[in-house]
PDB file of C-alpha atoms in Angstrom:
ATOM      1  CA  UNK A1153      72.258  20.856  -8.427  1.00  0.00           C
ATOM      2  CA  UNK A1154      72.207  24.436 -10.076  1.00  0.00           C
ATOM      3  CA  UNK A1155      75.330  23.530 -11.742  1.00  0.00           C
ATOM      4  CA  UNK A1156      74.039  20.209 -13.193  1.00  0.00           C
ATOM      5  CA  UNK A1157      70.888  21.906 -14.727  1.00  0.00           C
ATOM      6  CA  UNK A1158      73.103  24.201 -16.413  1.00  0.00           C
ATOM      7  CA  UNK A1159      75.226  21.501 -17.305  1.00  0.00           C
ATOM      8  CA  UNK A1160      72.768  19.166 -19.131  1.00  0.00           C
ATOM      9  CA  UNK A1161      70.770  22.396 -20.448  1.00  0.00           C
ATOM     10  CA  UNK A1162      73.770  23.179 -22.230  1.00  0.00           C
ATOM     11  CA  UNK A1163      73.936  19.793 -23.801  1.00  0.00           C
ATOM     12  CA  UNK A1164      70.939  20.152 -24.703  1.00  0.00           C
ATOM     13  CA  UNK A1165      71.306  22.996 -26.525  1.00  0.00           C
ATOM     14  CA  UNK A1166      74.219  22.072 -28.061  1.00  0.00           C
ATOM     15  CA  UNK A1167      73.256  18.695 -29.401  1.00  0.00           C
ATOM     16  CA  UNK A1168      70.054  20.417 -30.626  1.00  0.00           C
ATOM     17  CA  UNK A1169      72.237  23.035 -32.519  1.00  0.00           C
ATOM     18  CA  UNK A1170      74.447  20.466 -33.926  1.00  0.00           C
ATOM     19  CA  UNK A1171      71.636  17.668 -35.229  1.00  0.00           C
ATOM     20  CA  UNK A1172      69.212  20.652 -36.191  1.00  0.00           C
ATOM     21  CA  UNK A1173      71.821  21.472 -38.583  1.00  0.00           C
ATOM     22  CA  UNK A1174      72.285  18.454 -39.973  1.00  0.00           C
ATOM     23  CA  UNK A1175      72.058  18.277 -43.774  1.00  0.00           C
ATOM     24  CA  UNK A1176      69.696  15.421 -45.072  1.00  0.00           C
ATOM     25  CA  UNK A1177      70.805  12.691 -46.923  1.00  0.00           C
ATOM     26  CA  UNK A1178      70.607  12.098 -50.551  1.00  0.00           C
ATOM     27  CA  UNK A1179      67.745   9.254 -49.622  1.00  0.00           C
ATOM     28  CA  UNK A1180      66.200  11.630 -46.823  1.00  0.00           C
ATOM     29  CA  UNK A1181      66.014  14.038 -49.639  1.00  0.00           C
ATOM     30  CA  UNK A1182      64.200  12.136 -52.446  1.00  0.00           C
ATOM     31  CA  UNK A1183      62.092  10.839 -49.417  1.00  0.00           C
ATOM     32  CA  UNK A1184      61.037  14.261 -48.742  1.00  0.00           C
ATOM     33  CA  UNK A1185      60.984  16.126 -51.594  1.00  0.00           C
ATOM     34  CA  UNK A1186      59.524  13.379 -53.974  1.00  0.00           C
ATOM     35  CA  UNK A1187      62.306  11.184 -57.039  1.00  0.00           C
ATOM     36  CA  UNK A1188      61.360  12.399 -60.400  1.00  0.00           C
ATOM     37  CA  UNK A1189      63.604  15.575 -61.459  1.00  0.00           C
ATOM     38  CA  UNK A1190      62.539  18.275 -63.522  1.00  0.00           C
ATOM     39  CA  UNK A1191      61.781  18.201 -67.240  1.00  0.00           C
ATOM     40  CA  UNK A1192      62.365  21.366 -69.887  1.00  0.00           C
ATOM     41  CA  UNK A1193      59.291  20.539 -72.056  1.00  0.00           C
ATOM     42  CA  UNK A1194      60.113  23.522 -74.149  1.00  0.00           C
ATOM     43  CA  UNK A1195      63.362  25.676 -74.672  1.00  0.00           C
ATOM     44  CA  UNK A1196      64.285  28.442 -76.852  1.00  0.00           C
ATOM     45  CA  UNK A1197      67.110  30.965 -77.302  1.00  0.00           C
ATOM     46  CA  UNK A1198      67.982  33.108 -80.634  1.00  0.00           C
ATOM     47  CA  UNK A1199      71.060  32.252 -82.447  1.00  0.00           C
ATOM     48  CA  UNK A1200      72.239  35.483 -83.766  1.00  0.00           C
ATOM     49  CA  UNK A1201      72.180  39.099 -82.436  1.00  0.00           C
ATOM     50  CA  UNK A1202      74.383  42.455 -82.427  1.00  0.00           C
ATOM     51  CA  UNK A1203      76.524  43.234 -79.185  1.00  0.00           C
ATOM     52  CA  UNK A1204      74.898  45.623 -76.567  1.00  0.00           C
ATOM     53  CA  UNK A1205      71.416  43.511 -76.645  1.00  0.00           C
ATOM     54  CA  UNK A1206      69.675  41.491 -74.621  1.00  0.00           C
ATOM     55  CA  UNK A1207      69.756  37.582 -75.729  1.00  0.00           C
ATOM     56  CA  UNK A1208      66.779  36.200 -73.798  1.00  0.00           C
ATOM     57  CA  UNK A1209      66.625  32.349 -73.187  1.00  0.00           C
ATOM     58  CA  UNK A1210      62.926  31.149 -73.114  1.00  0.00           C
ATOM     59  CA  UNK A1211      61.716  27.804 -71.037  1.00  0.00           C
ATOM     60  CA  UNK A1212      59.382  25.665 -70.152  1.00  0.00           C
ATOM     61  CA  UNK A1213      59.549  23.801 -67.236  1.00  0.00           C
ATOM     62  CA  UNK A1214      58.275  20.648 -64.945  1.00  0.00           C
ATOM     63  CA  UNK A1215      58.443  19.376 -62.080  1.00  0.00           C
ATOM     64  CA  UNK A1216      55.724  16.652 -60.470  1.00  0.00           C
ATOM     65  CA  UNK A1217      57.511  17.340 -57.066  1.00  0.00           C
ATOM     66  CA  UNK A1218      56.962  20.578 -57.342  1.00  0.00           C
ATOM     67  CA  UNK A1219      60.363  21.296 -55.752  1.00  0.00           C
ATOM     68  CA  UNK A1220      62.105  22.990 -58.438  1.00  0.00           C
ATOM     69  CA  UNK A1221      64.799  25.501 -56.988  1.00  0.00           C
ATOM     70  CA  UNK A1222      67.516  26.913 -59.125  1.00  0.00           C
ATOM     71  CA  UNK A1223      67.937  27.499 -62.774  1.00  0.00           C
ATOM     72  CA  UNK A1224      72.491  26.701 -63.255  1.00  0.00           C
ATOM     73  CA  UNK A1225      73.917  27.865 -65.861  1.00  0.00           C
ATOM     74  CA  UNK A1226      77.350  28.197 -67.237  1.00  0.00           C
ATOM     75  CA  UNK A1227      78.777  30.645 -70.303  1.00  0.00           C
ATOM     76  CA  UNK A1228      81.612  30.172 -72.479  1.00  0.00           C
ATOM     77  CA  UNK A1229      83.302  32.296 -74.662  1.00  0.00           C
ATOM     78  CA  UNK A1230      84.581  31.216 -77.771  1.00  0.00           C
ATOM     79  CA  UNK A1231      88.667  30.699 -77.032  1.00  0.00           C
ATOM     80  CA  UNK A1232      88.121  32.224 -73.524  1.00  0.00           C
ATOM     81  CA  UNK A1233      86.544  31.932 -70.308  1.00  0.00           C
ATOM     82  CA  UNK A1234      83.891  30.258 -68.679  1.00  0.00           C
ATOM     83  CA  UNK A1235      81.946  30.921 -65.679  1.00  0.00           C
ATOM     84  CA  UNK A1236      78.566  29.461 -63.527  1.00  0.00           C
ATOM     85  CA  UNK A1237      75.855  31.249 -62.356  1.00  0.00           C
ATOM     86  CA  UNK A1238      72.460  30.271 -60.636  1.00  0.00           C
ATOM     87  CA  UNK A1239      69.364  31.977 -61.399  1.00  0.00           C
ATOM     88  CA  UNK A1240      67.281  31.417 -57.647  1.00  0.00           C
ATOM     89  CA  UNK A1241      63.311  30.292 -58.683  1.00  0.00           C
ATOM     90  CA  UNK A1242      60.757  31.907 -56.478  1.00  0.00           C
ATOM     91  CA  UNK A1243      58.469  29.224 -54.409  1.00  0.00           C
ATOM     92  CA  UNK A1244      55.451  29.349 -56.596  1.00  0.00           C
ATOM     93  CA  UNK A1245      57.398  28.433 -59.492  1.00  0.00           C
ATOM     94  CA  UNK A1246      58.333  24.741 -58.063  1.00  0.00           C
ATOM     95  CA  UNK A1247      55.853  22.433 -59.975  1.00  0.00           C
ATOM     96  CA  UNK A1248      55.957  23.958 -62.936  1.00  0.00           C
ATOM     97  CA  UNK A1249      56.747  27.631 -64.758  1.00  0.00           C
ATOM     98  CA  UNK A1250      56.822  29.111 -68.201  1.00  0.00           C
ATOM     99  CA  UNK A1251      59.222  32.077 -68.597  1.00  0.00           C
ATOM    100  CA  UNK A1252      62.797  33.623 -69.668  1.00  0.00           C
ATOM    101  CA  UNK A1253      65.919  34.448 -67.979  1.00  0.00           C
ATOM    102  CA  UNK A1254      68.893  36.851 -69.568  1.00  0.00           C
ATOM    103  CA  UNK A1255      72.396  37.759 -70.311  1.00  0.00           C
ATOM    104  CA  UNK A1256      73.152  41.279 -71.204  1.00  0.00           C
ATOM    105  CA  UNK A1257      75.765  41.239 -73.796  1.00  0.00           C
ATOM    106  CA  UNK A1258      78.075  44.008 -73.550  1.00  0.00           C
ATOM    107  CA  UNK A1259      78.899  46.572 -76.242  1.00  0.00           C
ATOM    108  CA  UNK A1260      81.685  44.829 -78.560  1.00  0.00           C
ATOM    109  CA  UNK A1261      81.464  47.097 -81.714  1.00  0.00           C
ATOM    110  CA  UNK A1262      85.903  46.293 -81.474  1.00  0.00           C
ATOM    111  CA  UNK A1263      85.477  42.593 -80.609  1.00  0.00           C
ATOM    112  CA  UNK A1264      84.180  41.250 -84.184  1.00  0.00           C
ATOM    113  CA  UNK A1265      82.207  38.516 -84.285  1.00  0.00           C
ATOM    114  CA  UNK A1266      82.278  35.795 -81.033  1.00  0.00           C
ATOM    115  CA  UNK A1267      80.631  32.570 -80.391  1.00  0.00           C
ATOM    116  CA  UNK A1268      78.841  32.459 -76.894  1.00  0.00           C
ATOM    117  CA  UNK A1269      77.758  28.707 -75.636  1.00  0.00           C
ATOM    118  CA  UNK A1270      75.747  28.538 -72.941  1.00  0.00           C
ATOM    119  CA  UNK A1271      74.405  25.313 -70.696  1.00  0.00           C
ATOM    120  CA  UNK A1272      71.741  25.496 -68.173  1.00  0.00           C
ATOM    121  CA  UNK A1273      69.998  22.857 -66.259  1.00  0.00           C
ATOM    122  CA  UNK A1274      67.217  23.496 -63.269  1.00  0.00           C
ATOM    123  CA  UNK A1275      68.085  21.690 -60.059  1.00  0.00           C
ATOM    124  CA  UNK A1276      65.443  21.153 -57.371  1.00  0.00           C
ATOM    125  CA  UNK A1277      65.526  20.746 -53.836  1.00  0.00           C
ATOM    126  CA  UNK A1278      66.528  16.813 -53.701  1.00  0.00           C
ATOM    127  CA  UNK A1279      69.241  17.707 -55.764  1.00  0.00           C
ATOM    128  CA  UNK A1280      67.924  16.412 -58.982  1.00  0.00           C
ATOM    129  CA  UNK A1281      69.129  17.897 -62.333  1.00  0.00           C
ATOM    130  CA  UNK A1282      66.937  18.295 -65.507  1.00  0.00           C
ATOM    131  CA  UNK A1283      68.867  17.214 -68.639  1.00  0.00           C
ATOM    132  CA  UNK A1284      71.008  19.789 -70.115  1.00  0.00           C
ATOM    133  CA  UNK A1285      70.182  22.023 -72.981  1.00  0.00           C
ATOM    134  CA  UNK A1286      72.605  24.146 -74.817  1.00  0.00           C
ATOM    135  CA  UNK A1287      72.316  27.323 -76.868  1.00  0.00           C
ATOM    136  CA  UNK A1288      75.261  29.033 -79.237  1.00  0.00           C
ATOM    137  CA  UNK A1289      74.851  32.784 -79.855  1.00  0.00           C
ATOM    138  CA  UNK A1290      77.040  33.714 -82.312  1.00  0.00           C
ATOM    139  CA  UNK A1291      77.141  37.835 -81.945  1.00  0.00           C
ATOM    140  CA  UNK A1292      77.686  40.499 -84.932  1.00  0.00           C
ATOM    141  CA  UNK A1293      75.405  38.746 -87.252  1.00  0.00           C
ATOM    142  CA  UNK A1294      71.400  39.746 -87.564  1.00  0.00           C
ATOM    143  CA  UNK A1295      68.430  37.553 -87.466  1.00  0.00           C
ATOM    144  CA  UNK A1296      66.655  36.511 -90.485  1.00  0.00           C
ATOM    145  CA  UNK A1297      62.615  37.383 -90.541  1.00  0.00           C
ATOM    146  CA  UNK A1298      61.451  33.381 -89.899  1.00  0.00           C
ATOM    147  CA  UNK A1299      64.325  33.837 -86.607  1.00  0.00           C
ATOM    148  CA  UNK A1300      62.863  37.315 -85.735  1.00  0.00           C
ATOM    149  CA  UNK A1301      59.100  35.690 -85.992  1.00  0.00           C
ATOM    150  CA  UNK A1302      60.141  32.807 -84.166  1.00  0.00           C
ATOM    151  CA  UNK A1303      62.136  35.086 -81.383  1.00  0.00           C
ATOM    152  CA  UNK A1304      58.922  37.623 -81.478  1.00  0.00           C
ATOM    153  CA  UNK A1305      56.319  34.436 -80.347  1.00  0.00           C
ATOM    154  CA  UNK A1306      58.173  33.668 -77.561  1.00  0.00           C
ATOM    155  CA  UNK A1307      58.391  36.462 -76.087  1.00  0.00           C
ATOM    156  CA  UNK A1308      54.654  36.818 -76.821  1.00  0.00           C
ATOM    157  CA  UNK A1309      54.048  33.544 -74.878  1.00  0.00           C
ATOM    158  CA  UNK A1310      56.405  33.885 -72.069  1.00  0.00           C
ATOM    159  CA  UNK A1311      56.031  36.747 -70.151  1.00  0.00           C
ATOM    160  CA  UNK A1312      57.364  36.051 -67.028  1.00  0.00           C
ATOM    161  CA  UNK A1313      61.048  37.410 -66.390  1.00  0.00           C
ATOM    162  CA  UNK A1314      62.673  34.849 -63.701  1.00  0.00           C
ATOM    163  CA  UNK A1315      66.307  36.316 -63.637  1.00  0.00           C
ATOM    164  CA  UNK A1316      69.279  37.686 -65.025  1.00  0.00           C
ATOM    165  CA  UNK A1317      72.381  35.026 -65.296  1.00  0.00           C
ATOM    166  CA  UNK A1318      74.845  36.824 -63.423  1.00  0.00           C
ATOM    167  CA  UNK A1319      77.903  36.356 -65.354  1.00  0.00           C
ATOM    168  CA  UNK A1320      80.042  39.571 -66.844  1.00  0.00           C
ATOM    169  CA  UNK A1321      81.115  38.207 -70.169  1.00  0.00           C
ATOM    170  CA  UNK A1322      85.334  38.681 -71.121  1.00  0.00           C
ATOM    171  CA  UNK A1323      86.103  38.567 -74.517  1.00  0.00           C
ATOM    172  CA  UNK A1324      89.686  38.655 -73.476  1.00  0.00           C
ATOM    173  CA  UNK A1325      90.739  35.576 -75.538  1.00  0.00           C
ATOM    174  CA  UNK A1326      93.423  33.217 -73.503  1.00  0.00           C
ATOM    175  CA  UNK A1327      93.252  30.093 -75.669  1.00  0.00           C
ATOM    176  CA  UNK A1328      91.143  28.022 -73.036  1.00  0.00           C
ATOM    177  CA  UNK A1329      89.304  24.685 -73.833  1.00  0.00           C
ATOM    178  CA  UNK A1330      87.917  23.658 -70.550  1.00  0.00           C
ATOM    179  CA  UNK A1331      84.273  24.182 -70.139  1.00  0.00           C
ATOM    180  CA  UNK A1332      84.159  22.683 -66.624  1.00  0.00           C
ATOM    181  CA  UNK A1333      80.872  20.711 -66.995  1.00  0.00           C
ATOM    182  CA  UNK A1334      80.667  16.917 -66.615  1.00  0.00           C
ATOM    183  CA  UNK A1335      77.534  15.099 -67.408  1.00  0.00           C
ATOM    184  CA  UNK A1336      76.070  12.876 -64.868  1.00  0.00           C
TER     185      UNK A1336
END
């Protein structure tokens, strides 16, 4: 008898552990986190800077789920590499925020002048993607005034810093094409 509680406790246990873990569905997740996907209602990123900066990417974001979760983006250097990153949004930010995220550029004073494209989308929690928007930096060259007004309001506007992309830029040039993203 002893044996046979133990038996169907352990059953128990592990059919709990194995359906608890169960990931949802694609339907089970629009059903619980809501259809519509995010929107960028308002995106901006400089076109021209000096190595060793900053080049801060401003957006505006929505989401009538409120389930927004990660900001993806991927980098690609001019005849070179590519690489992803995800830029995790904190819980508060899921309907709707206004902010920047980063890319430190490294110091390139040798390098000359390089063309950086970058793609982001924000993905929330039912997997949706918002459409893609993509920025070129092209590095060595300086701003005009109108681009250093225009780069000067935004950062008067949006204030809040959500993340650093986490992607170590290699100007090693190999002669690559592929930028490894595929439209849905």
């Amino acid at each position: 008898m002893r044996k046979q509680i133990s038996l169907n406790l352990l059953l128990a246990l592990l059919i709990f552990g194995v359906l608890g873990c169960a990931e949802l569905t694609p339907a089970q997740k629009v059903e619980q986190y809501g259809p519509n996907p995010p929107r960028i209602i308002d995106a901006y990123a400089q076109n021209k800077m000096i190595f060793s900066d900053t080049w801060q990417i401003f957006l505006d974001v929505e989401d009538p789920d409120g389930d927004m979760l990660d900001i993806e983006a991927h980098i690609r250097v001019a005849g070179g590499n590519f690489d992803f990153a995800t830029v995790h949004l904190k819980p508060e930010m899921g309907g709707r925020f206004k902010g920047y995220v980063w890319l430190d550029l490294p110091f390139g004073g040798h390098v000359g002048y390089q063309i950086i494209t970058l793609t982001l989308w924000v993905v929330d929690r039912a997997e949706h993607k918002s459409p893609f928007m993509k920025f070129n930096l092209y590095t060595g060259d300086q701003m005009s005034k109108e681009e250093m007004a225009r780069l000067e309001r935004y950062r008067g506007e949006y204030k809040v810093a959500l993340g650093p992309i986490g992607i170590e830029l290699d100007f090693q040039l190999d002669g690559g094409n592929d930028d490894g993203i595929q439209q849905d």
